[in-house]
Tab-separated table of C-alpha atoms in Angstrom:
chain	number	residue	atom	x	y	z
A	933	MET	CA	31.675	48.712	89.620
A	934	LYS	CA	31.094	45.338	87.699
A	935	LEU	CA	32.952	42.821	90.337
A	936	ILE	CA	30.963	44.696	93.433
A	937	PHE	CA	28.220	43.860	91.694
A	938	THR	CA	28.948	40.506	90.227
A	939	ALA	CA	30.286	39.745	94.679
A	940	ILE	CA	26.368	40.884	95.494
A	941	THR	CA	24.720	38.469	93.144
A	942	LEU	CA	26.908	35.811	94.499
A	943	LEU	CA	26.115	36.706	97.733
A	944	LEU	CA	22.160	36.873	97.410
A	945	ILE	CA	22.280	33.781	95.497
A	946	ALA	CA	24.098	31.899	98.124
A	947	THR	CA	21.909	33.168	100.626
A	948	SER	CA	19.106	32.567	98.476
A	949	ALA	CA	19.774	28.360	98.109
A	950	ARG	CA	20.173	27.878	101.365
A	951	ALA	CA	16.632	29.412	102.486
A	952	ALA	CA	15.810	27.022	99.772
A	953	GLN	CA	13.170	23.736	99.859
A	954	THR	CA	13.724	20.679	98.712
A	955	MET	CA	10.660	19.573	95.740
A	956	ARG	CA	11.235	16.026	95.127
A	957	VAL	CA	8.651	14.972	92.523
A	958	ASP	CA	8.278	11.005	92.480
A	959	TYR	CA	6.156	9.839	89.500
A	960	TYR	CA	5.704	6.388	87.754
A	961	HIS	CA	7.818	5.223	84.485
A	962	THR	CA	5.596	2.021	82.702
A	963	GLY	CA	6.437	0.630	79.608
A	964	ASP	CA	8.544	-2.450	77.807
A	965	ALA	CA	11.747	-1.695	74.843
A	966	SER	CA	9.540	-0.553	72.246
A	967	GLN	CA	7.243	2.107	74.249
A	968	GLU	CA	6.978	4.299	77.628
A	969	VAL	CA	4.531	6.170	79.411
A	970	PHE	CA	5.026	8.398	82.258
A	971	SER	CA	2.666	9.879	85.170
A	972	VAL	CA	3.330	11.871	88.471
A	973	ASP	CA	2.933	10.045	91.294
A	974	ARG	CA	2.914	12.893	93.654
A	975	VAL	CA	5.132	16.024	95.406
A	976	VAL	CA	7.366	16.217	98.482
A	977	ILE	CA	8.684	19.109	100.228
A	978	GLU	CA	12.035	17.043	101.828
A	979	PRO	CA	12.399	18.186	105.365
A	980	LEU	CA	15.834	20.141	104.591
A	981	PRO	CA	17.139	22.452	102.669
A	982	TRP	CA	18.111	21.977	98.783
A	983	PRO	CA	21.978	21.373	100.023
A	984	GLY	CA	23.628	21.904	96.575
A	985	ASP	CA	25.701	25.161	95.351
A	986	PRO	CA	23.272	27.287	93.497
A	987	ALA	CA	26.283	28.414	91.138
A	988	GLN	CA	25.831	24.798	89.764
A	989	ALA	CA	22.568	24.694	89.591
A	990	ILE	CA	22.274	23.598	85.293
A	991	ASP	CA	24.368	20.389	84.255
A	992	SER	CA	26.507	20.802	81.530
A	993	SER	CA	28.484	17.500	81.402
A	994	ASN	CA	26.593	16.020	79.182
A	995	LEU	CA	26.063	12.504	81.176
A	996	GLY	CA	23.187	10.285	81.495
A	997	LYS	CA	21.201	8.146	79.571
A	998	TYR	CA	18.787	10.806	80.306
A	999	LEU	CA	18.236	14.402	81.721
A	1000	PHE	CA	15.328	16.475	83.181
A	1001	GLU	CA	14.824	20.535	83.203
A	1002	VAL	CA	12.877	22.534	85.285
A	1003	ARG	CA	12.261	25.789	83.377
A	1004	ASP	CA	9.997	29.009	84.684
A	1005	ALA	CA	6.463	28.075	83.267
A	1006	LYS	CA	5.761	31.939	82.485
A	1007	THR	CA	9.240	32.728	81.444
A	1008	LYS	CA	10.655	29.487	80.005
A	1009	GLN	CA	14.177	30.186	81.936
A	1010	LEU	CA	15.569	26.819	83.106
A	1011	LEU	CA	16.580	27.395	86.377
A	1012	TYR	CA	17.893	23.651	86.853
A	1013	SER	CA	19.074	20.585	84.670
A	1014	ARG	CA	20.712	17.611	85.937
A	1015	GLY	CA	21.566	13.951	83.330
A	1016	PHE	CA	21.205	10.396	85.146
A	1017	ALA	CA	20.212	6.827	84.586
A	1018	SER	CA	17.371	4.648	85.566
A	1019	ILE	CA	16.926	1.128	86.648
A	1020	TYR	CA	13.752	1.919	83.480
A	1021	GLY	CA	16.712	2.449	81.483
A	1022	GLU	CA	18.561	-0.611	82.107
A	1023	TRP	CA	15.611	-2.939	81.954
A	1024	GLU	CA	14.682	-2.138	79.048
A	1025	THR	CA	17.364	-3.483	77.060
A	1026	THR	CA	16.844	-7.011	78.988
A	1027	ASP	CA	15.352	-9.257	77.339
A	1028	GLU	CA	12.248	-9.593	79.292
A	1029	ALA	CA	11.594	-6.037	78.094
A	1030	LYS	CA	10.551	-7.404	74.617
A	1031	THR	CA	7.451	-9.910	76.670
A	1032	ILE	CA	6.079	-7.858	79.580
A	1033	LYS	CA	5.643	-4.333	80.378
A	1034	ARG	CA	6.668	-3.082	84.398
A	1035	THR	CA	6.370	0.038	86.172
A	1036	PHE	CA	8.976	1.311	88.184
A	1037	GLN	CA	8.990	4.437	90.827
A	1038	GLU	CA	11.786	7.092	89.659
A	1039	SER	CA	12.094	10.559	91.665
A	1040	LEU	CA	13.606	14.242	90.087
A	1041	ARG	CA	15.002	16.344	93.141
A	1042	PHE	CA	15.940	19.947	92.870
A	1043	PRO	CA	15.594	23.207	94.371
A	1044	ALA	CA	11.481	24.200	95.592
A	1045	PRO	CA	10.848	27.114	92.990
A	1046	ALA	CA	8.655	29.973	94.098
A	1047	ALA	CA	6.466	29.763	91.211
A	1048	PRO	CA	4.995	27.256	88.900
A	1049	VAL	CA	7.634	25.642	86.742
A	1050	THR	CA	7.649	23.350	84.174
A	1051	VAL	CA	9.706	20.002	84.027
A	1052	VAL	CA	11.309	18.465	80.449
A	1053	LEU	CA	12.656	15.126	80.751
A	1054	LYS	CA	14.324	14.045	77.799
A	1055	LYS	CA	16.734	10.785	76.972
A	1056	ARG	CA	18.775	9.935	74.096
A	1057	ASP	CA	17.853	8.892	71.128
A	1058	ALA	CA	19.560	5.861	68.915
A	1059	LYS	CA	22.153	8.012	68.065
A	1060	ASN	CA	23.196	9.727	71.495
A	1061	VAL	CA	20.923	12.369	71.314
A	1062	PHE	CA	18.611	14.313	74.073
A	1063	GLN	CA	14.720	14.187	72.667
A	1064	ASP	CA	12.152	15.443	75.077
A	1065	ILE	CA	9.776	12.622	76.144
A	1066	TRP	CA	7.601	13.881	78.983
A	1067	THR	CA	6.758	17.300	80.267
A	1068	THR	CA	4.591	18.475	83.124
A	1069	THR	CA	4.385	21.600	85.271
A	1070	ILE	CA	4.012	21.172	89.137
A	1071	ASP	CA	2.747	24.432	90.993
A	1072	PRO	CA	4.586	25.039	94.655
A	1073	ALA	CA	1.388	26.467	96.169
A	1074	ASP	CA	-1.024	23.157	95.037
A	1075	GLN	CA	-2.205	21.859	98.217
A	1076	PHE	CA	-1.648	18.576	97.143
A	1077	VAL	CA	2.183	18.971	97.517
A	1078	ASP	CA	3.214	17.177	100.337
A	1079	ARG	CA	4.450	19.333	103.361
A	1080	SER	CA	3.475	17.298	105.533
A	1081	LYS	CA	6.001	16.507	108.969
A	1082	GLN	CA	7.871	13.673	109.277
A	1083	THR	CA	10.053	11.804	111.983
A	1084	ALA	CA	13.871	10.051	110.718
A	1085	PRO	CA	13.386	5.972	110.955
A	1086	ALA	CA	16.988	6.156	112.191
A	1087	PRO	CA	19.887	8.713	113.334
A	1088	VAL	CA	22.101	10.692	110.887
A	1089	ILE	CA	25.706	9.477	111.794
A	1090	THR	CA	28.142	12.485	110.602
A	1091	ILE	CA	30.738	10.058	109.287
A	1092	GLN	CA	32.600	13.301	107.768
A	1093	LYS	CA	31.604	16.966	107.243
A	1094	THR	CA	34.033	19.230	106.018
A	1095	GLY	CA	31.905	22.245	105.029
A	1096	GLU	CA	28.158	23.477	104.745
A	1097	PRO	CA	26.387	20.930	102.538
A	1098	GLU	CA	26.064	24.090	99.365
A	1099	ALA	CA	30.105	23.853	99.407
A	1100	ARG	CA	30.479	19.997	99.214
A	1101	VAL	CA	29.735	17.012	97.868
A	1102	ASP	CA	27.467	15.115	100.045
A	1103	PHE	CA	27.573	11.928	100.068
A	1104	LEU	CA	24.411	9.368	102.162
A	1105	ILE	CA	25.699	6.076	102.787
A	1106	LEU	CA	22.590	4.346	104.130
A	1107	GLY	CA	22.817	0.413	105.470
A	1108	ASP	CA	19.810	-1.788	104.427
A	1109	GLY	CA	19.840	-5.114	106.478
A	1110	TYR	CA	20.757	-4.264	109.975
A	1111	THR	CA	19.063	-4.764	113.551
A	1112	ALA	CA	18.519	-2.812	115.797
A	1113	ALA	CA	20.562	-4.864	117.450
A	1114	GLU	CA	23.439	-4.323	115.090
A	1115	ALA	CA	23.776	-0.454	114.668
A	1116	LYS	CA	27.199	-0.523	115.971
A	1117	LYS	CA	28.173	-3.013	113.395
A	1118	PHE	CA	26.281	-0.957	110.389
A	1119	GLU	CA	28.609	2.439	111.774
A	1120	ALA	CA	31.672	0.162	111.464
A	1121	ASP	CA	31.375	-0.529	107.945
A	1122	ALA	CA	30.501	2.566	106.979
A	1123	ARG	CA	33.004	4.085	108.272
A	1124	ARG	CA	35.278	1.132	106.829
A	1125	LEU	CA	33.937	1.459	103.159
A	1126	THR	CA	34.509	5.501	103.608
A	1127	GLU	CA	38.120	4.726	104.112
A	1128	THR	CA	38.272	2.345	101.213
A	1129	LEU	CA	37.016	4.786	99.537
A	1130	PHE	CA	39.909	7.935	100.535
A	1131	ALA	CA	42.415	5.661	99.917
A	1132	THR	CA	41.328	5.224	96.368
A	1133	SER	CA	42.930	8.341	93.756
A	1134	PRO	CA	41.039	10.919	92.886
A	1135	PHE	CA	38.751	10.404	95.942
A	1136	LYS	CA	42.148	10.123	97.892
A	1137	GLU	CA	43.150	13.862	96.867
A	1138	ASN	CA	39.983	14.763	96.487
A	1139	ARG	CA	38.882	14.198	101.098
A	1140	LYS	CA	37.880	17.791	101.648
A	1141	SER	CA	35.274	18.285	98.992
A	1142	PHE	CA	33.351	15.739	101.148
A	1143	ASN	CA	30.831	15.391	103.112
A	1144	VAL	CA	29.768	11.357	104.308
A	1145	TRP	CA	26.271	11.150	106.571
A	1146	ALA	CA	25.336	7.582	107.433
A	1147	MET	CA	21.519	5.605	108.607
A	1148	ALA	CA	20.447	2.717	108.877
A	1149	PRO	CA	16.339	2.499	109.024
A	1150	PRO	CA	16.565	-1.279	111.841
A	1151	ALA	CA	15.471	-4.287	110.276
A	1152	ALA	CA	13.370	-6.966	111.654
A	1153	GLU	CA	15.967	-9.357	110.283
A	1154	SER	CA	19.508	-9.708	109.569
A	1155	GLY	CA	20.249	-9.665	105.262
A	1156	ILE	CA	18.424	-8.637	102.389
A	1157	SER	CA	16.190	-10.582	100.211
A	1158	ARG	CA	18.618	-13.449	97.543
A	1159	PRO	CA	15.178	-15.126	96.099
A	1160	SER	CA	17.729	-17.553	93.999
A	1161	THR	CA	18.868	-19.046	96.957
A	1162	GLY	CA	15.155	-19.074	98.379
A	1163	ILE	CA	15.850	-16.378	100.973
A	1164	TYR	CA	13.281	-13.285	101.258
A	1165	ARG	CA	13.367	-10.111	104.052
A	1166	ASP	CA	11.961	-6.622	104.181
A	1167	SER	CA	14.508	-4.951	104.745
A	1168	PRO	CA	13.746	-1.416	105.368
A	1169	ILE	CA	15.353	-0.411	101.788
A	1170	GLY	CA	14.154	-2.839	99.947
A	1171	ALA	CA	17.304	-4.068	98.073
A	1172	THR	CA	17.729	-7.413	96.427
A	1173	TYR	CA	20.340	-9.831	94.818
A	1174	ASP	CA	19.244	-11.539	91.650
A	1175	ALA	CA	18.331	-8.043	89.867
A	1176	PHE	CA	17.395	-9.024	86.317
A	1177	GLY	CA	18.547	-12.381	86.836
A	1178	SER	CA	21.731	-11.844	87.308
A	1179	GLU	CA	23.039	-13.797	90.883
A	1180	ARG	CA	25.477	-10.730	92.333
A	1181	TYR	CA	23.332	-8.079	91.035
A	1182	VAL	CA	21.828	-5.620	93.932
A	1183	LEU	CA	19.016	-2.978	93.275
A	1184	THR	CA	16.293	-2.019	95.371
A	1185	PHE	CA	13.353	-1.195	92.976
A	1186	ASP	CA	11.490	0.580	96.195
A	1187	ASN	CA	11.617	4.040	95.699
A	1188	ARG	CA	9.739	5.339	97.763
A	1189	ALA	CA	11.575	3.747	100.919
A	1190	LEU	CA	14.148	4.734	99.836
A	1191	ARG	CA	13.707	8.509	99.414
A	1192	LYS	CA	12.427	8.424	102.852
A	1193	ALA	CA	14.744	7.064	104.960
A	1194	ALA	CA	17.573	9.559	102.568
A	1195	GLN	CA	15.227	12.548	102.860
A	1196	PHE	CA	16.238	13.321	106.652
A	1197	ALA	CA	19.920	13.419	105.279
A	1198	PRO	CA	21.685	16.302	103.020
A	1199	TYR	CA	22.562	14.362	99.910
A	1200	GLU	CA	23.476	14.072	95.772
A	1201	PHE	CA	25.024	10.602	96.314
A	1202	ILE	CA	24.267	7.335	98.085
A	1203	GLU	CA	25.453	4.161	98.889
A	1204	VAL	CA	23.718	1.306	100.185
A	1205	LEU	CA	25.301	-1.384	102.332
A	1206	VAL	CA	23.876	-4.454	102.803
A	1207	ASN	CA	24.495	-6.682	105.273
A	1208	ASN	CA	25.491	-9.853	103.701
A	1209	ARG	CA	27.937	-11.764	102.781
A	1210	THR	CA	27.297	-12.856	99.339
A	1211	TYR	CA	29.097	-11.315	96.653
A	1212	GLY	CA	27.220	-8.833	95.059
A	1213	GLY	CA	26.541	-5.196	94.187
A	1214	GLY	CA	24.984	-2.304	91.571
A	1215	GLY	CA	25.521	1.619	90.554
A	1216	ILE	CA	23.497	3.248	88.711
A	1217	PHE	CA	24.279	6.810	87.336
A	1218	ASN	CA	22.802	9.984	89.961
A	1219	LEU	CA	20.361	7.026	91.051
A	1220	TYR	CA	22.495	4.908	93.985
A	1221	SER	CA	25.007	2.268	93.995
A	1222	THR	CA	24.939	-0.959	96.046
A	1223	VAL	CA	26.905	-3.325	98.194
A	1224	ALA	CA	27.096	-6.405	100.522
A	1225	ALA	CA	29.792	-5.002	102.981
A	1226	ASP	CA	30.423	-8.952	104.397
A	1227	ASN	CA	32.093	-9.807	101.696
A	1228	ALA	CA	35.294	-10.317	101.182
A	1229	PHE	CA	35.568	-8.123	98.094
A	1230	ALA	CA	33.868	-5.350	99.345
A	1231	ASN	CA	35.986	-2.925	98.633
A	1232	TYR	CA	36.257	-2.894	95.523
A	1233	VAL	CA	32.424	-3.453	94.566
A	1234	PHE	CA	32.141	-0.581	96.799
A	1235	VAL	CA	34.484	1.469	94.784
A	1236	HIS	CA	33.689	-0.257	91.889
A	1237	GLU	CA	30.172	1.133	91.479
A	1238	PHE	CA	30.599	4.571	93.376
A	1239	GLY	CA	32.522	5.516	90.072
A	1240	HIS	CA	29.221	4.059	87.875
A	1241	HIS	CA	27.405	6.068	90.541
A	1242	PHE	CA	29.015	9.197	90.580
A	1243	ALA	CA	30.690	9.723	87.163
A	1244	ALA	CA	28.835	7.673	85.090
A	1245	LEU	CA	31.391	5.383	84.482
A	1246	ALA	CA	31.020	1.984	82.282
A	1247	ASP	CA	31.915	-1.078	83.076
A	1248	GLU	CA	34.633	-2.296	81.085
A	1249	TYR	CA	35.242	-5.720	81.055
A	1250	TYR	CA	32.999	-8.170	78.908
A	1251	THR	CA	33.258	-11.750	79.923
A	1252	SER	CA	30.962	-11.608	82.720
A	1253	SER	CA	27.378	-12.722	81.832
A	1254	VAL	CA	25.175	-9.681	82.077
A	1255	ALA	CA	21.363	-9.763	81.683
A	1256	TYR	CA	21.420	-6.939	78.554
A	1257	ALA	CA	21.258	-7.614	74.872
A	1258	PRO	CA	24.327	-6.479	72.769
A	1259	ALA	CA	23.538	-3.507	71.216
A	1260	THR	CA	22.683	-3.594	67.119
A	1261	ASP	CA	24.145	-0.195	66.267
A	1262	ARG	CA	27.499	1.180	67.330
A	1263	VAL	CA	27.325	5.090	68.265
A	1264	GLU	CA	29.598	6.692	70.457
A	1265	PRO	CA	28.765	5.906	73.702
A	1266	TRP	CA	27.735	9.285	76.449
A	1267	GLU	CA	29.564	7.444	78.907
A	1268	PRO	CA	33.058	9.123	79.613
A	1269	ASN	CA	35.513	5.935	80.204
A	1270	VAL	CA	34.518	4.029	76.511
A	1271	THR	CA	34.314	4.294	73.221
A	1272	ALA	CA	33.089	2.662	70.388
A	1273	LEU	CA	36.284	4.178	68.101
A	1274	LEU	CA	34.294	5.438	65.077
A	1275	ASP	CA	36.257	8.333	64.326
A	1276	VAL	CA	40.734	7.553	66.160
A	1277	SER	CA	41.046	11.252	65.313
A	1278	ALA	CA	37.998	12.753	67.718
A	1279	LEU	CA	38.855	9.714	70.592
A	1280	LYS	CA	38.100	11.806	73.693
A	1281	TRP	CA	40.797	10.825	75.619
A	1282	ARG	CA	43.388	11.570	72.456
A	1283	HIS	CA	44.987	14.130	75.200
A	1284	LEU	CA	46.275	11.406	77.888
A	1285	THR	CA	47.278	9.057	74.504
A	1286	ASN	CA	51.314	10.425	73.655
A	1287	VAL	CA	52.392	8.207	70.884
A	1288	THR	CA	50.485	4.618	71.638
A	1289	PRO	CA	49.073	3.131	69.165
A	1290	ILE	CA	45.122	3.331	68.478
A	1291	PRO	CA	44.081	0.845	68.848
A	1292	THR	CA	46.373	-0.489	71.075
A	1293	PRO	CA	47.311	-3.670	70.510
A	1294	TRP	CA	46.681	-6.366	74.235
A	1295	ASN	CA	46.872	-10.403	74.449
A	1296	LYS	CA	43.660	-10.149	74.090
A	1297	GLU	CA	43.319	-14.092	73.092
A	1298	ALA	CA	44.826	-15.402	76.124
A	1299	PHE	CA	42.748	-13.017	78.837
A	1300	GLU	CA	39.672	-14.175	76.645
A	1301	ALA	CA	40.965	-18.585	77.672
A	1302	TYR	CA	41.647	-17.668	80.450
A	1303	SER	CA	38.403	-15.670	81.523
A	1304	ARG	CA	36.023	-18.318	79.963
A	1305	GLU	CA	37.115	-20.669	82.403
A	1306	ILE	CA	37.088	-18.504	85.576
A	1307	GLN	CA	33.744	-18.133	84.304
A	1308	LYS	CA	32.230	-21.696	84.030
A	1309	ARG	CA	33.978	-22.043	87.846
A	1310	ARG	CA	32.286	-19.692	89.516
A	1311	ALA	CA	28.964	-20.717	87.821
A	1312	GLN	CA	29.662	-24.045	89.147
A	1313	LEU	CA	29.924	-22.273	92.723
A	1314	ARG	CA	26.966	-21.284	92.350
A	1315	LYS	CA	25.299	-23.687	90.809
A	1316	ASP	CA	26.814	-26.079	93.810
A	1317	LYS	CA	25.848	-23.716	96.227
A	1318	ARG	CA	29.110	-23.503	97.599
A	1319	PRO	CA	30.861	-22.009	100.740
A	1320	GLU	CA	31.224	-18.043	100.439
A	1321	GLU	CA	34.748	-18.505	101.076
A	1322	GLU	CA	35.396	-21.025	97.444
A	1323	MET	CA	34.230	-18.250	95.524
A	1324	GLU	CA	36.176	-15.283	97.101
A	1325	ALA	CA	39.412	-17.625	96.804
A	1326	LEU	CA	38.533	-17.980	92.974
A	1327	PHE	CA	38.749	-14.719	92.949
A	1328	ARG	CA	41.587	-14.246	95.037
A	1329	GLU	CA	43.217	-16.085	92.007
A	1330	GLU	CA	41.665	-14.922	88.986
A	1331	LEU	CA	42.670	-11.485	90.440
A	1332	GLU	CA	46.544	-12.760	90.664
A	1333	HIS	CA	46.854	-13.992	87.259
A	1334	GLU	CA	45.286	-11.181	86.092
A	1335	LYS	CA	48.160	-8.826	87.778
A	1336	GLU	CA	50.997	-10.940	86.386
A	1337	MET	CA	49.539	-11.033	83.062
A	1338	PHE	CA	48.629	-7.374	82.621
A	1339	ALA	CA	52.015	-6.511	84.149
A	1340	ALA	CA	54.178	-8.395	80.984
A	1341	GLU	CA	51.925	-6.285	78.623
A	1342	LYS	CA	53.587	-4.222	76.743
A	1343	HIS	CA	51.277	-1.436	76.902
A	1344	PHE	CA	50.925	-1.829	80.386
A	1345	GLY	CA	49.689	1.490	82.019
A	1346	GLN	CA	49.670	3.924	79.235
A	1347	VAL	CA	46.505	4.980	77.523
A	1348	GLY	CA	45.074	4.367	74.381
A	1349	ALA	CA	41.958	1.940	72.940
A	1350	PHE	CA	42.312	-1.379	74.370
A	1351	GLU	CA	39.825	-3.444	72.588
A	1352	GLY	CA	37.000	-5.740	75.025
A	1353	ALA	CA	34.603	-3.342	77.105
A	1354	MET	CA	30.934	-2.568	77.550
A	1355	TYR	CA	30.142	-6.362	78.161
A	1356	GLU	CA	31.417	-7.038	74.153
A	1357	ALA	CA	34.154	-8.528	72.918
A	1358	ARG	CA	34.456	-6.392	69.216
A	1359	GLY	CA	33.625	-2.986	68.808
A	1360	TYR	CA	34.473	-1.155	72.718
A	1361	TYR	CA	37.267	0.150	73.756
A	1362	ARG	CA	38.481	1.593	77.136
A	1363	PRO	CA	41.067	3.532	78.049
A	1364	GLU	CA	43.939	1.140	79.613
A	1365	ILE	CA	44.456	-2.189	79.992
A	1366	ASP	CA	43.325	-2.783	83.475
A	1367	CYS	CA	41.203	-0.424	85.646
A	1368	ILE	CA	38.826	-0.805	88.824
A	1369	MET	CA	35.899	-1.086	86.410
A	1370	PHE	CA	37.727	-3.609	84.302
A	1371	SER	CA	38.978	-6.460	86.694
A	1372	ARG	CA	39.127	-6.517	90.875
A	1373	THR	CA	42.492	-3.607	90.914
A	1374	ASP	CA	42.408	-0.574	93.393
A	1375	HIS	CA	43.017	2.079	90.704
A	1376	PHE	CA	40.965	4.189	88.163
A	1377	CYS	CA	43.327	4.656	84.838
A	1378	LYS	CA	43.570	7.951	84.042
A	1379	VAL	CA	40.617	8.515	82.049
A	1380	CYS	CA	38.176	7.673	84.977
A	1381	ARG	CA	40.086	9.675	87.110
A	1382	GLU	CA	39.543	12.706	85.099
A	1383	ALA	CA	35.738	11.874	84.654
A	1384	ILE	CA	35.587	11.446	88.341
A	1385	GLU	CA	37.168	15.427	89.565
A	1386	ARG	CA	34.875	17.164	87.191
A	1387	VAL	CA	31.716	14.741	88.964
A	1388	ILE	CA	33.929	16.812	92.492
A	1389	LYS	CA	34.315	20.467	90.676
A	1390	MET	CA	30.489	19.655	90.382
A	1391	TYR	CA	29.514	19.786	93.514
A	1392	SER	CA	32.224	21.235	95.404
A	1393	ARG	CA	33.016	24.654	95.949
A	1394	PRO	CA	37.114	25.453	96.722
A	1395	SER	CA	37.487	26.070	100.625
């Protein structure tokens, strides 16, 4: 009798989820390095039903700098939760945030409730423990909830559909900087990079767990903004190079434009393909990732940045210049693929280390000396405004040298704790000597693969 009741309950939940609408709370996040304030912009009912699995409504992954909860306002029952990161969360660690205040647009999406709910936003404190920082109440019957019927800015292309949205990871590829005449180019770029993703383990083995959709709102001009070179474009999604002053970092700060386009496809994860040749991209956990589609290293950037967005993987490299200030205290990172190694016995990937010594010795000094020279040459190429072909040639040279260097390491291919990660040479450790989160190689380490598989299971059901 108990089994029959459980089956009926699950059936009712699944039926309810298929009929549920998608609610989106757009809000403003304002502040600086020392304080932050939140305010509601608008509440929207999106055009499509909620794409998620009702059985996976509660997030138990412990990932993200932020976490939001949706609770029934009367009973306080937890209805939905998700961890995430944000542009503000990155910006507040930059030097600029020490001197000025800025406002960023952000959104929370969840199944539309039948009754008023309390939305609670949490943020990690100095010890990485979540603390409440903002609470607001949403009444779905409020007359100001935007239920307007809107028109899609472009057709939605089905790259692959393996099941209904609630049973699959729904991945949306948005094009930015593609004119109407370049619509076929966008589709070709989207299909090419989709194949790249699914040629990489563990996405390769889990391809049937994904639906992939694509859309490119037509741009008036080809390409996106690159302010450091005097190029400005009014592109539909608003993507731009030079985010936080980093010439290669591509983000959009126009969250409203992003959401207005994305809402016409089922999605949980978004990749923005920008119609440019210059090397660049970006990725923020549970927000979106970006890549310059025409660069010779687009395949690497696409997969690397999607690793950030999809599975909260941290950057394992530490010799490239970044805008973020170094950490003042060592706490164990929440990201699954890096550690401060504060307690060797509690190493988060201990089950994969076998007999590898912890910390794990490697030829760190020689790598750093070589990398410093590469960074100098790279900076000079950008300063001299050399053709992109020369930068790509430098990256190929670097990649071949690193492959040879790493292959000679005693612990190559083993899981351990290799010092150097999260933009810092000391105090943070990565699982293997090489990984797509560390260099421009083509594979994830074992720890990253496990982290990706956990997220796939969180958003999909077996066929």
